[in-house]
Amino acid sequence: MKIEIKEISKLPSFIFVLFGIQLIVFLCLIIKREKSDWEIFYVLLPVTMIFTFLKMTFIINAELLQYKLTPFHFSYKKIMWKDVEAIKISKIDALSDFLGWGVRYSRKYGWSYIFNSNDIIFLKLKSGKKITFTIKNK
């Protein structure tokens, strides 16, 4: 029997609300002005859409760990357990440790995929690379 743990994470809900409000405010400002600056809207709409569809899929099984950040990764990135030197599960605060959510870089944690959770799994690979993922079910 093959045991597999799969988690799907998205950004916190309030970020969607902030982007929605920002989009509406800019749209109202553009419509009110005589000379429209639609360039702002054309930039803001795709950014809002990317954040709306942004999701992290994280799969762990006995052989390897896989992750995919949709819409940026088209296939799963794989880390074999034999390549992992150390693993640690701990708690973080996204704002104080990483200055926000999303894909972040930290000297302490390396490349980090920070989403809607305070629990992380920190991997130090034998190559020296560090990767951190937020997890919901530790």
Tab-separated table of C-alpha atoms in Angstrom:
chain	number	residue	atom	x	y	z
A	1	MET	CA	0.000	0.000	0.000
A	2	LYS	CA	1.415	3.347	-1.088
A	3	ILE	CA	0.843	6.178	1.367
A	4	GLU	CA	0.782	9.657	-0.113
A	5	ILE	CA	0.047	13.012	1.473
A	6	LYS	CA	-1.205	15.780	-0.799
A	7	GLU	CA	-1.821	19.389	0.185
A	8	ILE	CA	-3.088	22.290	-1.887
A	9	SER	CA	-2.472	25.794	-0.547
A	10	LYS	CA	-3.566	29.210	-1.728
A	11	LEU	CA	-2.820	32.732	-0.587
A	12	PRO	CA	-4.774	34.086	2.415
A	13	SER	CA	-8.287	35.341	1.572
A	14	PHE	CA	-7.674	38.932	2.637
A	15	ILE	CA	-5.092	39.317	-0.150
A	16	PHE	CA	-7.820	38.623	-2.723
A	17	VAL	CA	-10.033	41.226	-1.054
A	18	LEU	CA	-7.212	43.807	-1.163
A	19	PHE	CA	-6.523	43.163	-4.848
A	20	GLY	CA	-10.249	43.338	-5.628
A	21	ILE	CA	-10.607	46.676	-3.840
A	22	GLN	CA	-7.487	47.994	-5.571
A	23	LEU	CA	-8.818	46.931	-8.974
A	24	ILE	CA	-12.202	48.591	-8.347
A	25	VAL	CA	-10.604	51.841	-7.108
A	26	PHE	CA	-8.307	52.065	-10.139
A	27	LEU	CA	-11.208	51.261	-12.463
A	28	CYS	CA	-13.315	54.051	-10.893
A	29	LEU	CA	-10.415	56.515	-11.169
A	30	ILE	CA	-9.841	55.622	-14.804
A	31	ILE	CA	-13.526	56.025	-15.697
A	32	LYS	CA	-13.796	59.411	-13.892
A	33	ARG	CA	-10.802	60.973	-15.638
A	34	GLU	CA	-11.216	62.659	-18.984
A	35	LYS	CA	-7.918	61.256	-20.195
A	36	SER	CA	-7.943	57.563	-19.325
A	37	ASP	CA	-4.838	55.719	-18.218
A	38	TRP	CA	-5.885	52.228	-19.173
A	39	GLU	CA	-2.272	51.042	-18.924
A	40	ILE	CA	-2.650	50.738	-15.155
A	41	PHE	CA	-5.743	48.591	-15.595
A	42	TYR	CA	-4.029	46.424	-18.217
A	43	VAL	CA	-1.225	45.718	-15.753
A	44	LEU	CA	-3.423	45.268	-12.690
A	45	LEU	CA	-5.908	42.854	-14.258
A	46	PRO	CA	-3.365	40.141	-15.193
A	47	VAL	CA	-1.605	40.491	-11.829
A	48	THR	CA	-4.940	40.056	-10.044
A	49	MET	CA	-5.759	37.035	-12.212
A	50	ILE	CA	-2.378	35.427	-11.480
A	51	PHE	CA	-2.874	35.858	-7.733
A	52	THR	CA	-6.400	34.459	-8.035
A	53	PHE	CA	-5.227	31.252	-9.717
A	54	LEU	CA	-1.979	30.895	-7.741
A	55	LYS	CA	-1.901	27.590	-5.896
A	56	MET	CA	0.775	25.383	-4.418
A	57	THR	CA	0.425	21.614	-4.689
A	58	PHE	CA	2.669	19.631	-2.364
A	59	ILE	CA	2.888	15.813	-2.435
A	60	ILE	CA	4.916	13.608	-0.092
A	61	ASN	CA	5.346	9.844	-0.406
A	62	ALA	CA	7.964	7.254	0.616
A	63	GLU	CA	10.287	7.926	-2.333
A	64	LEU	CA	10.122	11.654	-2.921
A	65	LEU	CA	8.604	15.042	-2.329
A	66	GLN	CA	6.941	16.882	-5.233
A	67	TYR	CA	5.712	20.437	-5.537
A	68	LYS	CA	4.155	22.599	-8.212
A	69	LEU	CA	3.303	26.293	-8.141
A	70	THR	CA	0.465	26.813	-10.606
A	71	PRO	CA	0.513	28.818	-12.997
A	72	PHE	CA	4.341	29.141	-12.954
A	73	HIS	CA	5.413	25.481	-12.916
A	74	PHE	CA	4.065	23.272	-15.701
A	75	SER	CA	5.244	20.025	-14.118
A	76	TYR	CA	6.070	18.885	-10.605
A	77	LYS	CA	9.514	19.664	-9.225
A	78	LYS	CA	10.854	16.578	-7.448
A	79	ILE	CA	13.153	16.145	-4.467
A	80	MET	CA	14.275	12.607	-3.680
A	81	TRP	CA	14.521	11.739	0.027
A	82	LYS	CA	18.078	10.465	-0.543
A	83	ASP	CA	19.049	14.052	-1.492
A	84	VAL	CA	17.752	15.501	1.801
A	85	GLU	CA	20.356	16.080	4.514
A	86	ALA	CA	18.042	17.494	7.208
A	87	ILE	CA	14.331	18.097	7.672
A	88	LYS	CA	12.642	20.260	10.291
A	89	ILE	CA	9.009	21.114	11.023
A	90	SER	CA	8.412	24.363	12.893
A	91	LYS	CA	6.191	27.428	13.217
A	92	ILE	CA	6.744	30.799	11.544
A	93	ASP	CA	5.027	34.132	11.167
A	94	ALA	CA	4.794	34.995	7.466
A	95	LEU	CA	5.038	38.746	7.997
A	96	SER	CA	7.936	38.835	10.451
A	97	ASP	CA	9.990	35.928	9.038
A	98	PHE	CA	9.374	36.397	5.309
A	99	LEU	CA	7.767	39.858	4.997
A	100	GLY	CA	4.661	38.402	3.368
A	101	TRP	CA	3.233	35.498	1.428
A	102	GLY	CA	4.097	33.840	-1.866
A	103	VAL	CA	7.515	32.795	-3.128
A	104	ARG	CA	10.155	34.353	-0.878
A	105	TYR	CA	13.872	34.098	-0.267
A	106	SER	CA	15.450	34.086	3.175
A	107	ARG	CA	19.072	33.480	4.151
A	108	LYS	CA	17.887	31.290	7.005
A	109	TYR	CA	15.238	29.279	5.094
A	110	GLY	CA	16.380	29.544	1.450
A	111	TRP	CA	13.688	29.625	-1.237
A	112	SER	CA	10.347	29.510	0.529
A	113	TYR	CA	6.804	28.894	-0.630
A	114	ILE	CA	4.722	30.691	1.997
A	115	PHE	CA	0.958	30.357	1.833
A	116	ASN	CA	-2.006	30.204	4.203
A	117	SER	CA	-0.394	28.452	7.211
A	118	ASN	CA	2.061	29.087	10.045
A	119	ASP	CA	3.595	25.598	10.019
A	120	ILE	CA	6.561	24.946	7.751
A	121	ILE	CA	8.607	22.014	6.576
A	122	PHE	CA	12.227	23.073	6.099
A	123	LEU	CA	14.510	20.944	3.928
A	124	LYS	CA	18.274	21.236	3.743
A	125	LEU	CA	19.572	19.314	0.762
A	126	LYS	CA	22.958	17.621	0.493
A	127	SER	CA	23.806	20.108	-2.258
A	128	GLY	CA	23.529	22.927	0.326
A	129	LYS	CA	20.265	24.248	-1.106
A	130	LYS	CA	17.489	25.139	1.375
A	131	ILE	CA	13.761	24.957	0.596
A	132	THR	CA	10.796	25.749	2.830
A	133	PHE	CA	7.099	24.979	2.340
A	134	THR	CA	4.104	25.890	4.459
A	135	ILE	CA	2.007	22.896	5.446
A	136	LYS	CA	-1.501	22.734	6.858
A	137	ASN	CA	-1.457	19.259	8.397
A	138	LYS	CA	1.726	18.577	10.286
